[in-house]
Coordinates of C-alpha atoms in Angstrom, one line a residue:
X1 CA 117.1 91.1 -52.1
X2 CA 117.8 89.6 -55.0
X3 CA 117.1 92.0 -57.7
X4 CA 117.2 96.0 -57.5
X5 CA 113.2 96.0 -58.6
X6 CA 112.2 94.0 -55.8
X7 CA 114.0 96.4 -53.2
X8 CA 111.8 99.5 -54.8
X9 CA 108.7 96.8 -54.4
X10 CA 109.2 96.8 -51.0
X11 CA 110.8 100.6 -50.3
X12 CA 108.4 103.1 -48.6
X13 CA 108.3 106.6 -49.4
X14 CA 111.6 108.8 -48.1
X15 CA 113.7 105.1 -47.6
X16 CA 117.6 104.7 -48.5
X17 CA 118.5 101.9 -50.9
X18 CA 122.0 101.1 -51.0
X19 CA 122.9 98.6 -53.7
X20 CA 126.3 96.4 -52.9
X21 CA 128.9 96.1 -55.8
X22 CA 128.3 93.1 -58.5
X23 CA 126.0 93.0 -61.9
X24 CA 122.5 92.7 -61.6
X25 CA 121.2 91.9 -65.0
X26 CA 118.0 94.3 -65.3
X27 CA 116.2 96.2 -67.7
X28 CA 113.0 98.4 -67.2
X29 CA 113.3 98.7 -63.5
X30 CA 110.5 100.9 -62.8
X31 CA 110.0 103.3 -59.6
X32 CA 106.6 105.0 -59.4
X33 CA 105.5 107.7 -57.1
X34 CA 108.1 107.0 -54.5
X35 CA 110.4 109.6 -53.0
X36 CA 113.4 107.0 -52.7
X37 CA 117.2 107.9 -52.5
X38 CA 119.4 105.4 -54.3
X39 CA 122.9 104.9 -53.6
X40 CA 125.2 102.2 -55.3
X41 CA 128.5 101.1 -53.4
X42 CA 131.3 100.2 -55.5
X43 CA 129.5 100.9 -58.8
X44 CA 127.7 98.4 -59.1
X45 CA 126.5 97.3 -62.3
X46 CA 123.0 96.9 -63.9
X47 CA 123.4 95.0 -67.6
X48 CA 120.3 95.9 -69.6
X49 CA 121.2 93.4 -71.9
X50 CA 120.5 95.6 -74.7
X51 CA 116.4 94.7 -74.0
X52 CA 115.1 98.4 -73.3
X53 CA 115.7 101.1 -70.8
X54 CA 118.0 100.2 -67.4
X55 CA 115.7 102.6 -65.1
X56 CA 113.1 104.6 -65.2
X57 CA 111.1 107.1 -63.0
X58 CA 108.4 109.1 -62.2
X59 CA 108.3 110.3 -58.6
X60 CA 109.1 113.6 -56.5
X61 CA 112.3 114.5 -54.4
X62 CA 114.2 111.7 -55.1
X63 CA 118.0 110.6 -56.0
X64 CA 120.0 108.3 -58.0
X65 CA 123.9 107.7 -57.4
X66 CA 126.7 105.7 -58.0
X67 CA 125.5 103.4 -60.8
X68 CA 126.9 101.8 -63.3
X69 CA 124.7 101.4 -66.3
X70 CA 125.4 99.3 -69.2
X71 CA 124.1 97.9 -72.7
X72 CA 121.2 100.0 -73.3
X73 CA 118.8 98.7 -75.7
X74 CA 119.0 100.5 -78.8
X75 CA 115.2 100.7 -81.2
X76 CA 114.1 102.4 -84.0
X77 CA 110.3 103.5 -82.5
X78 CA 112.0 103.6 -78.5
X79 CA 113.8 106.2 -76.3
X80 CA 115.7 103.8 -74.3
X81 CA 117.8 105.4 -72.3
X82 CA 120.0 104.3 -69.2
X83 CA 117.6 106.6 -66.8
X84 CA 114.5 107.7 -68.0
X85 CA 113.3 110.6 -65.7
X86 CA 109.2 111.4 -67.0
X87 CA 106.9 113.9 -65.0
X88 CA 109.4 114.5 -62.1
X89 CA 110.3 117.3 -59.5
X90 CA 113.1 118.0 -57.6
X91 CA 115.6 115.2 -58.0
X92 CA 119.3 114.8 -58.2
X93 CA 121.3 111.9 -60.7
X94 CA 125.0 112.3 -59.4
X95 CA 128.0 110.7 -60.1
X96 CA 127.0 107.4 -62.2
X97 CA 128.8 105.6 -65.4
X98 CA 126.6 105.0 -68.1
X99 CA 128.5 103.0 -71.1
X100 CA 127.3 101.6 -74.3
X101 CA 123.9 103.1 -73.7
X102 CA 121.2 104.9 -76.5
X103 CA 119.6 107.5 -75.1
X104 CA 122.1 108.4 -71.6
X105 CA 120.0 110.2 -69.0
X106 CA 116.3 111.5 -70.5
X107 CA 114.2 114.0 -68.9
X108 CA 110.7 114.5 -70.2
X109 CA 108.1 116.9 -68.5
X110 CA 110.2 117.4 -65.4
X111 CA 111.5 120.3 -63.2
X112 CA 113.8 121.5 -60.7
X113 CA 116.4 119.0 -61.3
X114 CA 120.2 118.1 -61.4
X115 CA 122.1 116.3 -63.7
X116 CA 125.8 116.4 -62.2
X117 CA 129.2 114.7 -62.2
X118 CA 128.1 111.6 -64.6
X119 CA 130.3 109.9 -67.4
X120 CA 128.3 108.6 -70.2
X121 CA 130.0 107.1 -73.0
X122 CA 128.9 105.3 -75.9
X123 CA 130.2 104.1 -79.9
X124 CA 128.1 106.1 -82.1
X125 CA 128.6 105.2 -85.5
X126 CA 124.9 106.7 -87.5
X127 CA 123.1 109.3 -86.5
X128 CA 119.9 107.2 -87.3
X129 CA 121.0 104.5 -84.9
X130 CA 122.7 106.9 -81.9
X131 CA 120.6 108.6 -78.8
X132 CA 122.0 111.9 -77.1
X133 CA 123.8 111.7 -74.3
X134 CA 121.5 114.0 -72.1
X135 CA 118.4 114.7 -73.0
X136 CA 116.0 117.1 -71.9
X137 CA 112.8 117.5 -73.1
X138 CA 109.9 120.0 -72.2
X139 CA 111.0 121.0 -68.5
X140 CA 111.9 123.4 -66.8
X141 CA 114.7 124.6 -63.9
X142 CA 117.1 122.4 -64.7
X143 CA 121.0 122.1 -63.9
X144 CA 123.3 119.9 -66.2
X145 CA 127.2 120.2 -64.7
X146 CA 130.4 118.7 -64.3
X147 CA 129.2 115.7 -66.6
X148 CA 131.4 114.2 -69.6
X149 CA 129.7 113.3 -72.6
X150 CA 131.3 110.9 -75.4
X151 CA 130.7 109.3 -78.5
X152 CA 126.8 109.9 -78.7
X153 CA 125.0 111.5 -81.0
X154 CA 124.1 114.8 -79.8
X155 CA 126.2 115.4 -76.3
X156 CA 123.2 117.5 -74.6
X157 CA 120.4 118.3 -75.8
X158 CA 117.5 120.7 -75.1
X159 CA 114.0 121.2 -76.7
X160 CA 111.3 123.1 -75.0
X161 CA 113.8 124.1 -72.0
X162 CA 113.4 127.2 -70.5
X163 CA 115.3 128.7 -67.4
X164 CA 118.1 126.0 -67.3
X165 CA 121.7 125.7 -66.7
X166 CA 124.6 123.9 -68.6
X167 CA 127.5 124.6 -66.7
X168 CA 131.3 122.7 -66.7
X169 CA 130.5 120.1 -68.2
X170 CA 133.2 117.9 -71.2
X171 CA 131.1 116.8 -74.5
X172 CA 133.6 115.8 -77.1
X173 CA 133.5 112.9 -80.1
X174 CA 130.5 113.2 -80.5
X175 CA 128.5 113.0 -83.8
X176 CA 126.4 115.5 -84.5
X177 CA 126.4 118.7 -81.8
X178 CA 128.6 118.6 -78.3
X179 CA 125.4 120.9 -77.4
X180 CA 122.0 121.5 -79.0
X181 CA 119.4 123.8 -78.2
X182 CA 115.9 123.9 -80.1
X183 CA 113.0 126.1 -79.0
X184 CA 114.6 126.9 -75.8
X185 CA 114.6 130.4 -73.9
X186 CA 116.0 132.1 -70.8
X187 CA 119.0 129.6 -70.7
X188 CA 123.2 129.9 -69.5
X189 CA 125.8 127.9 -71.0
X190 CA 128.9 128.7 -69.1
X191 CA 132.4 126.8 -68.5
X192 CA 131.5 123.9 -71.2
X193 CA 134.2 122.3 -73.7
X194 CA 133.0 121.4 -77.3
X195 CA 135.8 119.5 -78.4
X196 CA 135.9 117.4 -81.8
X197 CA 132.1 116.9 -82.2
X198 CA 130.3 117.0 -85.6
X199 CA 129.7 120.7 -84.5
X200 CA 130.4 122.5 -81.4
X201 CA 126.9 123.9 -80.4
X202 CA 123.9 124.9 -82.4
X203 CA 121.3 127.3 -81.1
X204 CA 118.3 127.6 -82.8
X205 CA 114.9 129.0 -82.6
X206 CA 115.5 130.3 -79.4
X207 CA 116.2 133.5 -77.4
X208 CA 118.0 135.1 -74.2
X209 CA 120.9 132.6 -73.9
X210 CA 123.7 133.9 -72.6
X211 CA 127.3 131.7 -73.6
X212 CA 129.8 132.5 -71.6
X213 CA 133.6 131.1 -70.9
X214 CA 133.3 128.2 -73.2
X215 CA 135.9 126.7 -75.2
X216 CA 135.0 125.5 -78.5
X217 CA 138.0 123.0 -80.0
X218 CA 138.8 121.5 -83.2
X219 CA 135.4 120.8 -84.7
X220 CA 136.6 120.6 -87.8
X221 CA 135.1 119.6 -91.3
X222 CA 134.0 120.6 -94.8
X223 CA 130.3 121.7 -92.8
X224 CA 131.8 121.9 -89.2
X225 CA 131.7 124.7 -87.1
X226 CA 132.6 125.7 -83.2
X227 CA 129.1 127.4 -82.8
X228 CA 125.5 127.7 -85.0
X229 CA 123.3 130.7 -84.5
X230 CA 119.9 130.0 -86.0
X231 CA 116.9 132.2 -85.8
X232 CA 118.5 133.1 -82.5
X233 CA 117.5 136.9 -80.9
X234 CA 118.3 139.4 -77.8
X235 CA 121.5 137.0 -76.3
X236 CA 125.3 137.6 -75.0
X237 CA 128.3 135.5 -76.3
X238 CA 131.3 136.8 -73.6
X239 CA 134.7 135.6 -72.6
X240 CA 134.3 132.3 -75.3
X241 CA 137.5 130.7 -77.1
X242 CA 137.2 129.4 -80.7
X243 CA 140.0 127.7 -81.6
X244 CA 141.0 125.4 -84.2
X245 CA 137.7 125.5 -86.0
X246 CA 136.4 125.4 -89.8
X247 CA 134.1 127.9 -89.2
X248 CA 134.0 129.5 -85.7
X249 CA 130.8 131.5 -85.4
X250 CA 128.7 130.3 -88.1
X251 CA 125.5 133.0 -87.9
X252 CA 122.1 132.8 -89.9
X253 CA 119.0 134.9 -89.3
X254 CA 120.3 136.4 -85.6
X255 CA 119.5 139.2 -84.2
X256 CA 120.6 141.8 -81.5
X257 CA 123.4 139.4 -80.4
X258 CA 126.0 140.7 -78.6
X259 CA 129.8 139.3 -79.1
X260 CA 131.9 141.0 -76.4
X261 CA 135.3 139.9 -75.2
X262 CA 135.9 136.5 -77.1
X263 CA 139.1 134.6 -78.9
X264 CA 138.8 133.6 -82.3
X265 CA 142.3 131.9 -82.5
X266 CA 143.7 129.6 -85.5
X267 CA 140.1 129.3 -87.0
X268 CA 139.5 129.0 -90.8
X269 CA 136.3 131.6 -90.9
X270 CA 136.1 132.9 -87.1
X271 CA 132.4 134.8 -88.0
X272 CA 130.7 133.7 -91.1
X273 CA 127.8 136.1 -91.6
X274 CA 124.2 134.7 -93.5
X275 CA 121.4 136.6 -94.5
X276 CA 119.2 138.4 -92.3
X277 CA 121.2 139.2 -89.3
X278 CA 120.6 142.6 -87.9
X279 CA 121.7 144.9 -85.0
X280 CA 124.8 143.0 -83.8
X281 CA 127.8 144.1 -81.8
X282 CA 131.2 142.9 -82.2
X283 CA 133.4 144.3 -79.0
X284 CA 136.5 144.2 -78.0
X285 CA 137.0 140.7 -79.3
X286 CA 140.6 138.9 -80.3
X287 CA 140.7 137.9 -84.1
X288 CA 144.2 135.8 -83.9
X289 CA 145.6 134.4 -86.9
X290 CA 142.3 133.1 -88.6
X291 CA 142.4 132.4 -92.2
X292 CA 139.0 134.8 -93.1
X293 CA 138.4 136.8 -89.9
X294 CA 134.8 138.2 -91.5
X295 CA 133.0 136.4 -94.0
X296 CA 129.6 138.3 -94.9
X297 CA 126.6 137.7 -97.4
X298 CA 124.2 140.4 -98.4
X299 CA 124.5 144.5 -96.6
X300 CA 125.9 145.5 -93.2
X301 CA 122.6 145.5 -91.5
X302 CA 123.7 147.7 -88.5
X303 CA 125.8 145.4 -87.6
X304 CA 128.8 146.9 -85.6
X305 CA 132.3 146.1 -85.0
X306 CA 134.0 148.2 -82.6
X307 CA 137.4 148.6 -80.6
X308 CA 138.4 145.0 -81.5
X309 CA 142.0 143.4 -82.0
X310 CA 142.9 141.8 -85.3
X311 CA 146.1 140.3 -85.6
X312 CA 145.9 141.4 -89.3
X313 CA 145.9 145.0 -88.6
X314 CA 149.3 146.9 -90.4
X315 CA 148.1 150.7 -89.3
X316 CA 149.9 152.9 -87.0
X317 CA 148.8 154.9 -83.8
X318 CA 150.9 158.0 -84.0
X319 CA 149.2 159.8 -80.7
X320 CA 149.5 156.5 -79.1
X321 CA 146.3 156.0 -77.6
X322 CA 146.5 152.6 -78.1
X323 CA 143.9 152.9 -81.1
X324 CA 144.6 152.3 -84.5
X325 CA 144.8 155.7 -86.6
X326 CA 143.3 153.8 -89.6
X327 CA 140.6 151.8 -90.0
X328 CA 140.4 148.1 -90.4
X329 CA 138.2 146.0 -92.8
X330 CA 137.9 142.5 -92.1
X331 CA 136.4 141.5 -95.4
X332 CA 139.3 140.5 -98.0
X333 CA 138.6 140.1 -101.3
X334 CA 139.3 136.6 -101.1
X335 CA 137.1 135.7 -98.5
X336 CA 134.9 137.1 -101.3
X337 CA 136.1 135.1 -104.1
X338 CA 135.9 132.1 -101.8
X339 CA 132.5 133.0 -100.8
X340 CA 131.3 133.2 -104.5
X341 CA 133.4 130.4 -105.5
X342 CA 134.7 127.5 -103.1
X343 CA 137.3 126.0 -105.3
X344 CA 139.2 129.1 -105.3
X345 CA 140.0 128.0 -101.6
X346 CA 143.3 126.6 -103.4
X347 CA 145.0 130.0 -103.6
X348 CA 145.2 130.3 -100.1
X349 CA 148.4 132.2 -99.1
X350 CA 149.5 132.4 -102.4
X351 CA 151.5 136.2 -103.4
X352 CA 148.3 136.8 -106.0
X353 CA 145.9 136.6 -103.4
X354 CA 148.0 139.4 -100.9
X355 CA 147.9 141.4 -104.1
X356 CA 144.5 141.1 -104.8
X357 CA 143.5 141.8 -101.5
X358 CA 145.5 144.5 -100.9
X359 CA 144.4 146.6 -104.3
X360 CA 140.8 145.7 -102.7
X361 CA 142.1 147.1 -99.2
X362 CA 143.2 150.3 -101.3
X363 CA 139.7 151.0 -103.4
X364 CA 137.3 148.6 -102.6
X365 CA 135.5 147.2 -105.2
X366 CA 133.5 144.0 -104.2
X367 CA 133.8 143.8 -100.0
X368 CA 131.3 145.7 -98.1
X369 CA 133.1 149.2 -97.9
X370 CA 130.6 150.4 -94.7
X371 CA 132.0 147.3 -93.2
X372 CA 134.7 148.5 -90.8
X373 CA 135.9 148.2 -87.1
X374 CA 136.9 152.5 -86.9
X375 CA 138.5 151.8 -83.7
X376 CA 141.2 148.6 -83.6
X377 CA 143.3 148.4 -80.9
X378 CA 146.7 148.3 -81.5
X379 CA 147.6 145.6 -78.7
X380 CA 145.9 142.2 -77.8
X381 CA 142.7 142.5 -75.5
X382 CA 142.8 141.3 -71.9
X383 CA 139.9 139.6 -70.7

């Protein structure tokens, strides 16, 4: 066959196309209703031409492997994406290249699905004029693993998602989020890296996701941060390193979220706290060498922080239970000054500012003085 739509013209239902290596310049190759598996050999290539989407489908049990997919068209009205999956059910996209593309791989109204082991790449430049690299929209049951995403805009991205998985997968460069969730419940993020995107991850308007073993990496900026928390309820951040950002944990309007066994290391703010954040647990978490360890806006909320390790702690532990015999509060008054007043960023590390902060530690004044972890260890937590 000539061209790869005129070998899904003639495919039956349940047949095996295997596509030899070399370009086939296509665009809006369109499988309908046919439960076909799709195999290139030697990645070989379909050039879009930059005309619209590369392939698209809307069919049952079905597979799509070993492609290479370039030159996506990009539009201001039009999702064109490299595969467009719409109003599918159990399907598997393994192991294909997608490269200067929009929109990567683009799930609408589909379920039980796997997205694993693809590259997608792209030159993102404006948010206006990027796609997201996967992009899942109203489904449900789906797996996103093992897949690197650069240079797009968002690097995965969920709205309406419920009962999903995003598990191992590499999303750095990218503009705006490495991940993004909106209106999304009952979710797992585990195993990712979020390495030098706009932002690490922003969660918002959603509830029970659980984040676990993630790394989030130099997302760094003036408004950069390793992880958003917006409008975000009943979820579990455990074993997660932050390292390396502006702000680690950035946290507005979240409730009963529990932060258990995580590293803040090298961060400039590792937990910014907004308004409205109530009945939160901080445990047995590492604050390493962060510039602000707590930065917090309005009253304490019940929010707790309990048997955690701060690498700014100078008490003693005379029974040598391993606790510290005095409390610690990780509210400076300079992380209040520079709350109030940005500029005053300037004085970092100056001997004023240890003064200051250490006649605040004495008699506090300004910093929340309910605001303490009663408990600190004395050594670093093992996870």
């Amino acid at each position: 066959m000539k061209t790869i739509q005129a070998a899904v013209d003639m495919a039956e239902d349940g047949d095996i196309l295997r596509i030899k290596s070399g370009t086939y310049k296509e665009h809006d190759i369109s499988i309908i209703d046919k439960s076909l598996t799709i195999i290139g050999e030697g990645f070989p290539v379909i050039d879009a031409e930059m005309e619209g989407t590369a392939v698209s489908v809307r069919a049952e049990n079905f597979s799509i492997e070993g492609l290479k997919i370039i030159n996506v068209g990009r539009s201001h009205t039009n999702d064109f994406a490299g595969i467009l999956v719409s109003n599918a059910k159990n399907f598997e996209i393994k192991n294909n290249r997608l490269d200067q593309v929009f929109f990567g791989i683009l799930l609408e109204r589909s379920s039980e699905g796997t997205v694993s082991g693809n590259i997608i790449t792209s030159n993102a430049e404006s948010q206006s004029t990027s796609g997201n690299g996967v992009h899942i929209w109203k489904s449900e049951e789906i797996t996103v693993k093992n897949n690197e995403v650069i240079g797009l805009r968002d690097g995965i991205y969920l709205e309406f998602v419920n009962n999903s998985e995003i598990i191992n997968n590499l999303c750095k460069d990218n503009l705006r989020y490495g991940l993004h969730f909106m209106f999304s419940d009952h979710d797992l993020y585990k195993g990712n890296i979020f390495e030098n995107n706009g932002a690490g991850v922003a969660v918002m308007y959603s509830k029970f996701i659980d984040m676990q073993d993630n790394q989030f990496r130099k997302n760094w900026g003036s408004a950069s941060y390793g992880l958003l928390l917006k409008e975000i309820n009943d979820s579990e951040l455990k074993n997660n390193i932050f390292e390396d950002n502006t702000i680690a944990i950035s946290a507005d309007n979240t409730n009963r979220i529990d932060y258990i066994e995580n590293d803040f290391r090298n961060n400039g703010y590792a937990i910014r706290i907004r308004g409205a954040v109530y009945d939160n647990n901080f445990k047995r978490n590492n604050f390493l060498y962060n510039s602000f360890d707590v930065a917090y806006t309005g009253r304490l909320n019940n929010n707790k922080f309990t048997n955690n390790y701060w690498s700014g702690y100078s008490g003693y532990d005379l029974n040598r239970d391993g606790i510290g015999d005095v409390p610690f509060r990780p509210v400076t008054l300079f992380s209040y000054l520079v709350n109030k007043t940005p500029e005053a960023i300037v004085l970092l590390r100056s001997t004023f500012i240890d003064l200051l902060d250490f006649s605040e530690k004495v008699s506090p004044i300004f910093t929340p003085a309910d605001l303490i972890d009663a408990q600190p260890q004395m050594k670093r937590i093992q996870w």
